[in-house]
């Protein structure tokens, strides 16, 4: 049974109990005062040197804090059984989530924009701002419904002013949408948005029993809530694994680190 549109993961029933259901004004960088190295008139250079020492101390403390935070993250990931080579995590949001959702600990956010040719997530613009203000790689998805493919491609792309690094995603969950429709949507979006990565989102049941071509654009985003982050039960290549919906739909990316994700997506930081 398919629910009425609302939010990608909350708005649509899971296809099988085992499967999951289910986005830059870039990060601001802190500025620092500059100096020409000379002391102000009437003052000695010693206080300036003292300030430099204090700044260096602050930088070193910040690096130590970052290192400790990374160690804590790795310890948590190890406890969850996540492969050490996968350090990239993120969430996806729709109208079921707040416009200002938590971004701490996330490297990417995928945001629902449209469904069919009549529904638009009323929160998606604000949700995009939240993602970009946090400096996250951002993706946008369309929930497929029966009907002309090109009309849904037009509807989806008409909503977004793309910037470099934006990822475009098809959410394939409606059993009335065939494999050929899925392939056509992905190919049309690829042709019309050169330079942008495209993904297919579907659950394990759709991938194993409804897909017939193994075509997923530039990568498969597979949903399976199996308590094994980064270990979906499929033999095909995948790029993202949505492994839980608690407390929010969460995925792990098959990337060595955040820098690798940025390189793959073409993400660039845009000054706010």
Backbone as numpy.savetxt, mean C-alpha at the origin, in Angstrom:
# Nx Ny Nz CAx CAy CAz Cx Cy Cz
-22.96 -14.84 -1.54 -23.81 -13.66 -1.54 -22.92 -12.43 -1.54
-23.21 -11.49 -2.41 -22.42 -10.27 -2.52 -23.16 -9.13 -1.85
-22.52 -8.46 -0.95 -23.14 -7.34 -0.27 -23.12 -6.10 -1.14
-23.90 -5.13 -0.74 -23.90 -3.85 -1.45 -22.59 -3.14 -1.18
-22.13 -2.27 -2.11 -20.84 -1.59 -1.95 -20.78 -0.72 -0.72
-19.61 -0.75 -0.10 -19.29 0.16 0.98 -17.81 0.26 1.09
-17.21 -0.84 1.56 -15.78 -0.83 1.72 -15.28 -2.15 1.24
-14.12 -2.14 0.63 -13.65 -3.33 -0.05 -13.73 -4.54 0.83
-13.13 -4.49 2.00 -13.06 -5.70 2.78 -14.28 -5.87 3.66
-14.93 -4.82 4.01 -16.06 -4.93 4.87 -17.34 -5.00 4.08
-17.27 -4.50 2.85 -18.51 -4.36 2.10 -18.87 -5.62 1.36
-17.93 -6.55 1.14 -18.19 -7.70 0.30 -17.93 -8.97 1.07
-18.79 -9.95 0.91 -18.61 -11.20 1.63 -17.39 -11.93 1.13
-16.72 -12.67 2.02 -15.62 -13.52 1.60 -16.17 -14.63 0.74
-15.41 -15.03 -0.28 -15.87 -16.09 -1.17 -15.87 -17.43 -0.46
-14.84 -17.68 0.32 -14.80 -18.90 1.12 -14.37 -18.52 2.51
-14.73 -19.28 3.53 -14.38 -18.93 4.89 -12.89 -18.79 5.09
-12.09 -19.50 4.29 -10.64 -19.48 4.50 -9.97 -18.28 3.84
-10.68 -17.54 3.01 -10.04 -16.49 2.23 -10.27 -15.13 2.84
-9.36 -14.23 2.55 -9.48 -12.88 3.07 -10.24 -11.97 2.14
-10.78 -10.91 2.65 -11.36 -9.85 1.84 -10.50 -8.61 2.02
-11.07 -8.48 1.57 -10.49 -7.31 1.99 -11.58 -6.62 2.68
-4.55 4.41 -0.94 -4.78 4.02 -0.60 -3.69 4.39 -0.91
2.28 12.17 -3.90 2.34 12.12 -2.45 2.82 13.46 -2.03
1.47 13.58 -1.26 2.01 14.78 -0.63 3.04 14.18 0.29
4.18 13.92 0.04 5.06 12.98 0.71 5.42 13.40 2.11
6.19 12.51 2.76 6.58 12.78 4.14 7.37 14.06 4.23
7.04 14.81 5.23 7.82 16.02 5.45 9.17 15.64 6.05
10.19 16.33 5.61 11.50 16.09 6.20 11.86 17.27 7.07
12.40 16.97 8.24 12.71 18.05 9.17 13.88 18.86 8.65
13.73 20.16 8.62 14.81 21.02 8.16 15.77 21.32 9.29
16.94 21.85 8.97 17.90 22.22 9.98 18.49 23.57 9.64
18.82 24.33 10.68 19.42 25.65 10.47 20.79 25.49 9.88
21.16 26.37 8.96 22.49 26.33 8.37 23.32 27.48 8.91
24.64 27.35 8.84 25.53 28.41 9.30 26.74 28.46 8.39
27.36 29.62 8.31 28.54 29.74 7.46 29.81 29.41 8.22
29.67 29.01 9.50 30.83 28.60 10.27 31.48 29.74 11.04
31.01 30.94 10.88 31.59 32.08 11.60 30.72 32.45 12.77
31.34 32.95 13.83 30.58 33.34 15.01 29.91 34.67 14.78
28.71 34.88 15.34 28.06 36.19 15.23 28.92 37.27 15.86
28.77 38.50 15.36 29.58 39.62 15.88 29.35 39.78 17.38
30.48 39.92 18.11 30.38 40.14 19.54 30.31 38.85 20.33
30.32 37.68 19.67 30.29 36.41 20.37 31.46 35.56 19.92
31.86 34.68 20.79 32.94 33.77 20.42 32.36 32.60 19.64
33.23 31.83 18.97 32.77 30.67 18.20 32.47 29.48 19.09
32.86 29.52 20.36 32.69 28.35 21.22 31.25 27.92 21.38
30.30 28.87 21.65 28.91 28.42 21.78 28.40 27.72 20.54
28.79 28.21 19.34 28.34 27.57 18.10 28.85 26.15 18.04
30.12 25.95 18.45 30.66 24.60 18.45 29.88 23.72 19.40
29.49 24.31 20.55 28.70 23.54 21.51 27.37 23.11 20.93
26.77 24.04 20.17 25.50 23.68 19.54 25.68 22.56 18.54
26.79 22.58 17.79 27.06 21.51 16.81 27.20 20.18 17.51
27.92 20.20 18.68 28.08 18.96 19.43 26.72 18.44 19.90
25.86 19.36 20.33 24.53 18.96 20.80 23.72 18.38 19.66
23.81 19.03 18.48 23.07 18.51 17.32 23.56 17.12 16.94
24.88 16.92 16.97 25.43 15.61 16.66 24.95 14.57 17.65
24.88 14.96 18.93 24.40 14.05 19.96 22.95 13.66 19.69
22.12 14.65 19.30 20.71 14.38 18.99 20.59 13.42 17.82
21.41 13.62 16.78 21.37 12.76 15.59 21.74 11.33 15.97
22.78 11.20 16.80 23.21 9.87 17.22 22.12 9.18 18.03
21.48 9.94 18.95 20.39 9.37 19.73 19.25 8.91 18.84
18.94 9.73 17.82 17.86 9.38 16.90 18.17 8.09 16.15
19.42 7.94 15.73 19.80 6.72 15.02 19.71 5.50 15.93
20.10 5.68 17.21 19.99 4.57 18.15 18.53 4.17 18.34
17.64 5.17 18.44 16.21 4.89 18.58 15.68 4.14 17.36
16.10 4.58 16.17 15.67 3.90 14.94 16.14 2.46 14.93
17.38 2.23 15.36 17.93 0.87 15.39 17.16 0.00 16.37
16.83 0.57 17.54 16.07 -0.20 18.52 14.67 -0.53 18.01
14.05 0.45 17.33 12.71 0.21 16.77 12.76 -0.88 15.71
13.81 -0.88 14.88 13.96 -1.91 13.86 14.15 -3.28 14.49
14.94 -3.34 15.57 15.14 -4.62 16.25 13.83 -5.14 16.82
13.04 -4.24 17.42 11.75 -4.66 17.96 10.83 -5.18 16.85
10.85 -4.50 15.70 10.04 -4.92 14.57 10.45 -6.30 14.08
11.77 -6.53 14.01 12.26 -7.83 13.56 11.91 -8.93 14.55
11.99 -8.63 15.86 11.64 -9.62 16.87 10.16 -10.01 16.76
9.31 -9.00 16.52 7.88 -9.28 16.37 7.62 -10.11 15.14
8.29 -9.77 14.04 8.11 -10.51 12.80 8.58 -11.95 12.96
9.67 -12.15 13.66 10.19 -13.49 13.88 9.21 -14.31 14.69
8.59 -13.69 15.70 7.61 -14.38 16.52 6.39 -14.79 15.71
6.07 -13.99 14.68 4.93 -14.31 13.82 5.28 -15.29 12.71
6.55 -15.63 12.59 6.96 -16.57 11.56 7.12 -15.95 10.20
7.34 -14.63 10.14 7.49 -13.95 8.86 8.93 -14.08 8.39
9.10 -14.39 7.11 10.44 -14.53 6.57 11.25 -13.26 6.78
12.52 -13.43 7.19 13.36 -12.27 7.51 13.62 -11.39 6.30
13.48 -11.95 5.10 13.72 -11.15 3.89 12.53 -10.27 3.54
11.41 -10.42 4.22 10.23 -9.62 3.94 10.02 -8.64 5.09
10.28 -7.39 4.84 10.17 -6.38 5.89 9.14 -5.31 5.57
8.43 -5.46 4.46 7.51 -4.43 4.00 6.07 -4.82 4.34
5.38 -3.97 5.08 4.00 -4.24 5.45 3.12 -3.04 5.14
1.83 -3.30 5.00 0.91 -2.21 4.72 -0.53 -2.64 4.93
-1.43 -1.71 4.70 -2.86 -1.94 4.93 -3.66 -1.50 3.71
-4.94 -1.87 3.69 -5.83 -1.28 2.70 -7.07 -0.77 3.39
-7.61 0.31 2.85 -8.72 0.99 3.49 -9.83 1.29 2.48
-11.01 1.48 3.02 -12.16 1.84 2.19 -13.06 2.74 3.04
-14.32 2.85 2.67 -15.20 3.74 3.42 -15.49 3.23 4.82
-15.14 1.98 5.10 -15.33 1.44 6.45 -14.31 1.99 7.43
-13.21 2.54 6.90 -12.17 3.08 7.77 -12.25 4.61 7.83
-11.57 5.15 8.83 -11.54 6.60 9.02 -10.74 7.27 7.90
-10.99 8.56 7.71 -10.18 9.32 6.77 -8.75 9.47 7.28
-8.61 9.50 8.60 -7.29 9.62 9.22 -6.99 8.34 10.00
-6.73 7.29 9.27 -6.43 5.99 9.84 -4.98 5.94 10.31
-4.64 5.03 11.20 -3.25 4.92 11.69 -2.32 4.47 10.56
-1.16 5.09 10.47 -0.18 4.72 9.44 1.13 4.23 10.05
1.27 4.31 11.36 2.52 3.89 12.00 2.79 2.42 11.70
4.01 2.14 11.27 4.40 0.77 10.97 4.08 0.31 9.56
3.41 1.14 8.79 3.04 0.78 7.41 4.02 1.39 6.41
4.26 0.66 5.35 5.10 1.14 4.25 4.26 1.49 3.03
3.04 0.95 2.95 2.16 1.23 1.82 0.72 1.20 2.28
-0.15 1.84 1.50 -1.59 1.82 1.73 -2.28 1.68 0.38
-3.24 0.77 0.30 -4.07 0.59 -0.89 -5.48 1.07 -0.54
-6.01 1.95 -1.37 -7.27 2.64 -1.07 -8.34 2.30 -2.11
-9.51 1.94 -1.64 -10.62 1.70 -2.56 -11.12 3.04 -3.10
-11.30 3.09 -4.44 -11.80 4.32 -5.06 -13.20 4.09 -5.65
-13.35 3.05 -6.48 -14.61 2.87 -7.20 -15.07 1.42 -7.17
-16.34 1.25 -7.55 -16.95 -0.07 -7.70 -17.97 0.02 -8.83
-17.88 -0.91 -9.79 -18.77 -0.85 -10.93 -18.62 0.48 -11.66
-19.76 1.09 -12.01 -19.73 2.41 -12.67 -20.57 3.44 -11.93
-20.96 3.12 -10.69 -21.86 4.04 -9.97 -21.38 4.41 -8.57
-20.46 3.62 -8.01 -20.07 3.87 -6.63 -18.66 4.43 -6.54
-18.50 5.50 -5.74 -17.20 6.06 -5.42 -17.07 6.17 -3.91
-15.97 5.69 -3.37 -15.71 5.80 -1.94 -15.66 7.28 -1.56
-16.56 7.76 -0.71 -16.60 9.19 -0.39 -15.40 9.67 0.43
-14.63 8.75 0.96 -13.50 9.12 1.82 -12.15 9.01 1.11
-12.14 8.56 -0.14 -10.86 8.16 -0.72 -9.87 9.33 -0.87
-10.34 10.51 -1.19 -9.41 11.64 -1.37 -8.72 11.97 -0.04
-9.49 12.02 1.03 -8.91 12.29 2.35 -7.99 11.15 2.79
-8.38 9.92 2.45 -7.55 8.77 2.81 -6.23 8.79 2.03
-6.28 9.24 0.79 -5.04 9.40 0.01 -4.14 10.44 0.66
-4.71 11.55 1.13 -3.92 12.59 1.78 -3.22 12.04 3.02
-3.93 11.23 3.79 -3.33 10.63 4.98 -2.13 9.78 4.60
-2.28 8.98 3.54 -1.18 8.11 3.10 0.01 8.93 2.61
-0.26 9.92 1.79 0.84 10.70 1.22 1.52 11.59 2.25
0.77 12.10 3.21 1.38 12.89 4.27 2.32 12.04 5.11
2.05 10.73 5.16 2.92 9.81 5.90 4.05 9.27 5.04
4.11 9.68 3.77 5.18 9.25 2.88 5.08 7.82 2.43
3.87 7.26 2.41 3.69 5.86 2.07 3.49 5.66 0.57
3.96 4.54 0.06 3.61 4.14 -1.30 2.10 3.95 -1.33
1.46 4.47 -2.37 0.00 4.51 -2.39 -0.55 3.82 -3.62
-1.55 2.98 -3.40 -2.24 2.30 -4.49 -3.73 2.55 -4.42
-4.40 2.37 -5.56 -5.84 2.62 -5.64 -6.50 1.42 -6.32
-7.66 1.01 -5.78 -8.28 -0.15 -6.39 -9.74 0.06 -6.79
-10.12 -0.74 -7.79 -11.48 -0.75 -8.33 -12.08 -2.12 -8.07
-13.29 -2.14 -7.52 -14.00 -3.39 -7.27 -14.81 -3.76 -8.51
-14.49 -4.87 -9.13 -15.11 -5.27 -10.39 -16.54 -5.76 -10.19
-17.43 -5.31 -11.07 -18.82 -5.78 -11.12 -19.15 -6.15 -12.57
-20.15 -6.98 -12.79 -20.53 -7.31 -14.17 -20.89 -6.05 -14.95
-20.55 -6.05 -16.23 -20.83 -4.90 -17.08 -19.66 -4.65 -18.02
-19.81 -3.71 -18.95 -18.75 -3.42 -19.92 -17.42 -3.08 -19.23
-16.37 -3.72 -19.67 -15.06 -3.52 -19.06 -14.59 -2.08 -19.21
-14.62 -1.57 -20.42 -14.08 -0.24 -20.69 -14.79 0.83 -19.90
-16.08 0.68 -19.69 -16.83 1.67 -18.90 -16.30 1.74 -17.48
-15.93 0.59 -16.93 -15.40 0.57 -15.56 -13.96 1.09 -15.51
-13.19 0.82 -16.55 -11.85 1.40 -16.63 -11.95 2.93 -16.70
-12.85 3.42 -17.56 -13.05 4.87 -17.70 -13.45 5.50 -16.36
-14.40 4.88 -15.70 -14.94 5.40 -14.45 -13.84 5.48 -13.39
-13.06 4.42 -13.27 -11.98 4.36 -12.28 -10.91 5.41 -12.56
-10.39 5.44 -13.77 -9.29 6.34 -14.10 -9.72 7.81 -14.09
-11.00 8.07 -14.31 -11.47 9.46 -14.32 -11.40 10.10 -12.94
-11.29 9.29 -11.90 -11.31 9.82 -10.54 -9.94 10.26 -10.04
-8.87 9.75 -10.65 -7.55 9.88 -10.06 -6.62 10.75 -10.90
-5.97 11.71 -10.28 -4.86 12.43 -10.91 -3.59 11.72 -10.46
-3.06 10.90 -11.33 -1.94 10.04 -10.95 -0.64 10.82 -10.79
0.17 10.37 -9.85 1.54 10.86 -9.74 2.46 9.64 -9.82
3.75 9.89 -10.00 4.70 8.80 -10.12 4.63 7.90 -8.89
4.64 6.60 -9.14 4.64 5.64 -8.05 3.28 5.15 -7.64
2.20 5.76 -8.12 0.85 5.27 -7.81 0.64 3.89 -8.43
0.06 2.99 -7.67 -0.22 1.62 -8.11 -1.71 1.50 -8.37
-2.08 0.78 -9.42 -3.48 0.61 -9.80 -3.86 -0.86 -9.68
-5.01 -1.11 -9.07 -5.35 -2.48 -8.66 -6.78 -2.83 -9.03
-6.96 -4.06 -9.51 -8.30 -4.61 -9.72 -8.63 -5.55 -8.57
-9.77 -5.30 -7.94 -10.27 -6.17 -6.86 -11.29 -7.13 -7.49
-10.89 -8.38 -7.61 -11.72 -9.40 -8.29 -12.32 -10.33 -7.25
-13.58 -10.10 -6.91 -14.26 -10.91 -5.90 -15.67 -11.34 -6.30
-16.23 -10.69 -7.28 -17.60 -11.02 -7.72 -17.53 -12.22 -8.66
-18.19 -13.31 -8.28 -18.13 -14.55 -9.06 -18.79 -14.41 -10.43
-19.56 -13.34 -10.63 -20.19 -13.12 -11.94 -19.24 -12.47 -12.94
-18.07 -12.05 -12.47 -17.07 -11.42 -13.34 -16.09 -12.51 -13.78
-16.04 -12.83 -15.07 -15.20 -13.94 -15.54 -13.72 -13.57 -15.66
-12.91 -14.58 -15.86 -11.47 -14.40 -16.01 -11.14 -13.48 -17.19
-11.86 -13.63 -18.30 -11.58 -12.81 -19.48 -11.81 -11.33 -19.20
-12.81 -11.02 -18.39 -13.09 -9.63 -17.99 -11.92 -9.09 -17.17
-11.49 -9.90 -16.22 -10.36 -9.53 -15.37 -9.12 -9.21 -16.20
-8.80 -10.08 -17.14 -7.62 -9.86 -17.98 -7.75 -8.59 -18.81
-8.93 -8.36 -19.36 -9.14 -7.18 -20.20 -8.98 -5.89 -19.39
-9.53 -5.85 -18.18 -9.41 -4.65 -17.34 -7.95 -4.35 -17.05
-7.20 -5.34 -16.64 -5.79 -5.14 -16.31 -5.00 -4.65 -17.53
-5.25 -5.25 -18.68 -4.50 -4.87 -19.89 -4.86 -3.46 -20.35
-6.13 -3.10 -20.25 -6.52 -1.74 -20.65 -5.89 -0.70 -19.73
-5.87 -0.98 -18.43 -5.26 -0.04 -17.49 -3.76 0.07 -17.74
-3.11 -1.05 -18.01 -1.68 -1.02 -18.33 -1.41 -0.16 -19.56
-2.23 -0.32 -20.57 -2.03 0.43 -21.82 -2.26 1.93 -21.63
-3.19 2.27 -20.77 -3.57 3.68 -20.61 -2.78 4.42 -19.53
-2.02 3.68 -18.72 -1.25 4.32 -17.65 0.19 3.82 -17.67
0.91 4.06 -18.76 2.30 3.58 -18.83 3.14 4.15 -17.69
4.00 3.32 -17.15 4.84 3.75 -16.05 4.29 3.44 -14.69
3.02 3.02 -14.64 2.40 2.66 -13.37 2.24 1.14 -13.27
2.46 0.61 -12.09 2.30 -0.81 -11.85 0.82 -1.14 -11.65
0.43 -2.32 -12.13 -0.93 -2.80 -11.92 -0.89 -4.11 -11.15
-1.87 -4.31 -10.30 -1.96 -5.53 -9.50 -3.34 -6.14 -9.63
-3.41 -7.44 -9.40 -4.69 -8.14 -9.25 -4.84 -8.57 -7.81
-5.95 -8.19 -7.19 -6.30 -8.70 -5.87 -7.38 -9.76 -6.02
-7.17 -10.90 -5.40 -8.21 -11.91 -5.31 -7.87 -12.85 -4.17
-8.84 -13.64 -3.74 -8.55 -14.61 -2.70 -8.04 -15.92 -3.32
-7.61 -16.80 -2.48 -7.00 -18.04 -2.94 -7.97 -18.88 -3.77
-9.24 -18.90 -3.38 -10.22 -19.70 -4.12 -10.38 -19.18 -5.55
-10.45 -17.87 -5.72 -10.56 -17.32 -7.07 -9.32 -17.65 -7.88
-8.15 -17.53 -7.28 -6.92 -17.77 -8.02 -6.79 -19.22 -8.45
-7.18 -20.14 -7.59 -7.02 -21.56 -7.90 -8.15 -22.13 -8.76
-9.36 -21.57 -8.62 -10.52 -22.21 -9.24 -11.26 -21.36 -10.27
-10.97 -20.07 -10.35 -11.65 -19.22 -11.33 -10.69 -18.63 -12.35
-9.47 -18.38 -11.94 -8.47 -17.89 -12.88 -8.07 -19.01 -13.84
-7.93 -18.66 -15.13 -7.53 -19.67 -16.13 -6.31 -19.26 -16.94
-5.80 -18.05 -16.69 -4.67 -17.56 -17.49 -3.44 -17.19 -16.67
-3.58 -17.13 -15.36 -2.49 -16.74 -14.46 -2.00 -15.32 -14.74
-2.84 -14.49 -15.33 -2.46 -13.11 -15.61 -2.89 -12.22 -14.46
-1.92 -11.47 -13.91 -2.20 -10.60 -12.78 -1.57 -9.23 -12.97
-1.41 -8.80 -14.21 -0.77 -7.51 -14.44 0.69 -7.59 -14.05
1.12 -6.67 -13.18 2.51 -6.65 -12.73 2.72 -7.41 -11.43
1.67 -8.00 -10.90 1.85 -8.76 -9.67 0.54 -9.18 -9.05
0.59 -10.28 -8.31 -0.59 -10.83 -7.64 -0.60 -10.41 -6.18
-1.73 -9.87 -5.77 -1.98 -9.58 -4.37 -2.98 -10.63 -3.91
-2.50 -11.62 -3.20 -3.31 -12.78 -2.84 -3.83 -12.64 -1.41
-5.09 -12.97 -1.20 -5.69 -12.91 0.13 -5.91 -14.32 0.66
-5.31 -14.59 1.78 -5.55 -15.84 2.51 -5.19 -15.61 3.96
-6.18 -15.74 4.83 -5.95 -15.53 6.25 -5.57 -16.87 6.87
-4.29 -17.19 6.79 -3.82 -18.51 7.22 -2.86 -18.45 8.40
-2.76 -17.27 9.04 -1.84 -17.10 10.17 -0.40 -17.39 9.79
-0.08 -17.23 8.51 1.29 -17.42 8.02 1.66 -16.26 7.11
1.96 -15.10 7.70 2.30 -13.93 6.87 3.45 -14.23 5.92
3.23 -13.95 4.65 4.26 -14.20 3.65 4.33 -15.64 3.18
3.33 -16.45 3.56 3.32 -17.85 3.16 1.93 -18.28 2.69
1.40 -17.65 1.64 0.11 -18.10 1.11 0.23 -19.49 0.50
-0.84 -20.26 0.56 -0.81 -21.64 0.07 -1.09 -21.69 -1.43
-0.19 -21.13 -2.21 -0.27 -21.21 -3.66 1.15 -21.43 -4.19
1.23 -22.00 -5.37 2.54 -22.24 -5.98 2.93 -21.12 -6.93
1.98 -20.28 -7.32 2.25 -19.20 -8.25 3.05 -18.08 -7.58
3.72 -17.30 -8.42 4.42 -16.13 -7.90 3.41 -15.12 -7.38
3.72 -14.47 -6.29 2.85 -13.44 -5.72 3.73 -12.29 -5.26
3.11 -11.11 -5.07 3.86 -9.92 -4.67 3.42 -9.38 -3.32
2.13 -9.49 -3.03 1.60 -9.08 -1.73 0.70 -10.19 -1.19
0.74 -10.39 0.12 -0.10 -11.40 0.76 -0.90 -10.72 1.87
-2.23 -10.68 1.68 -3.11 -10.17 2.72 -3.38 -11.33 3.67
-2.85 -11.23 4.89 -2.87 -12.38 5.77 -3.78 -12.25 6.98
-4.36 -11.07 7.20 -5.28 -10.91 8.32 -6.17 -9.70 8.10
-7.30 -9.68 8.79 -8.18 -8.51 8.77 -8.34 -7.94 10.17
-7.47 -8.32 11.08 -7.56 -7.86 12.46 -6.27 -7.17 12.88
-6.35 -5.95 13.36 -7.56 -5.12 13.51 -7.98 -4.43 12.21
-7.16 -4.58 11.17 -7.45 -3.99 9.87 -6.82 -4.88 8.82
-7.34 -4.84 7.60 -6.77 -5.65 6.53 -5.29 -5.32 6.37
-4.45 -6.31 6.55 -3.01 -6.10 6.57 -2.32 -7.06 5.61
-1.34 -6.54 4.89 -0.61 -7.35 3.90 0.89 -7.20 4.10
1.60 -8.19 3.61 3.05 -8.15 3.59 3.50 -8.16 2.14
4.52 -7.37 1.84 5.03 -7.30 0.48 6.30 -8.12 0.33
6.45 -8.76 -0.81 7.61 -9.61 -1.05 8.78 -8.76 -1.55
9.24 -7.88 -0.67 10.35 -6.98 -0.98 11.35 -7.05 0.16
12.61 -6.86 -0.17 13.65 -6.94 0.84 13.51 -5.83 1.87
13.14 -4.64 1.40 12.98 -3.51 2.31 12.14 -2.43 1.63
11.91 -1.34 2.35 11.07 -0.26 1.84 11.68 0.36 0.59
13.01 0.44 0.56 13.68 1.02 -0.61 13.39 0.19 -1.86
13.34 -1.12 -1.71 13.05 -2.00 -2.84 11.62 -1.78 -3.33
10.69 -1.59 -2.40 9.31 -1.29 -2.78 9.23 0.03 -3.55
9.95 1.04 -3.07 9.97 2.34 -3.74 10.53 2.22 -5.16
11.59 1.45 -5.30 12.20 1.27 -6.62 11.23 0.58 -7.56
10.58 -0.47 -7.08 9.63 -1.22 -7.92 8.46 -0.35 -8.36
7.91 0.41 -7.43 6.70 1.20 -7.73 7.02 2.50 -8.45
8.28 2.99 -8.34 8.61 4.29 -8.88 8.19 5.43 -7.98
7.97 5.13 -6.71 7.51 6.13 -5.75 8.53 7.25 -5.59
8.01 8.47 -5.58 8.86 9.64 -5.32 8.21 10.47 -4.23
9.04 11.12 -3.44 8.52 12.00 -2.39 8.18 13.36 -2.98
6.98 13.81 -2.74 6.54 15.13 -3.22 6.46 16.08 -2.03
7.22 17.18 -2.05 7.17 18.11 -0.91 5.75 18.58 -0.63
5.38 18.57 0.64 4.02 18.98 1.01 3.87 20.49 0.92
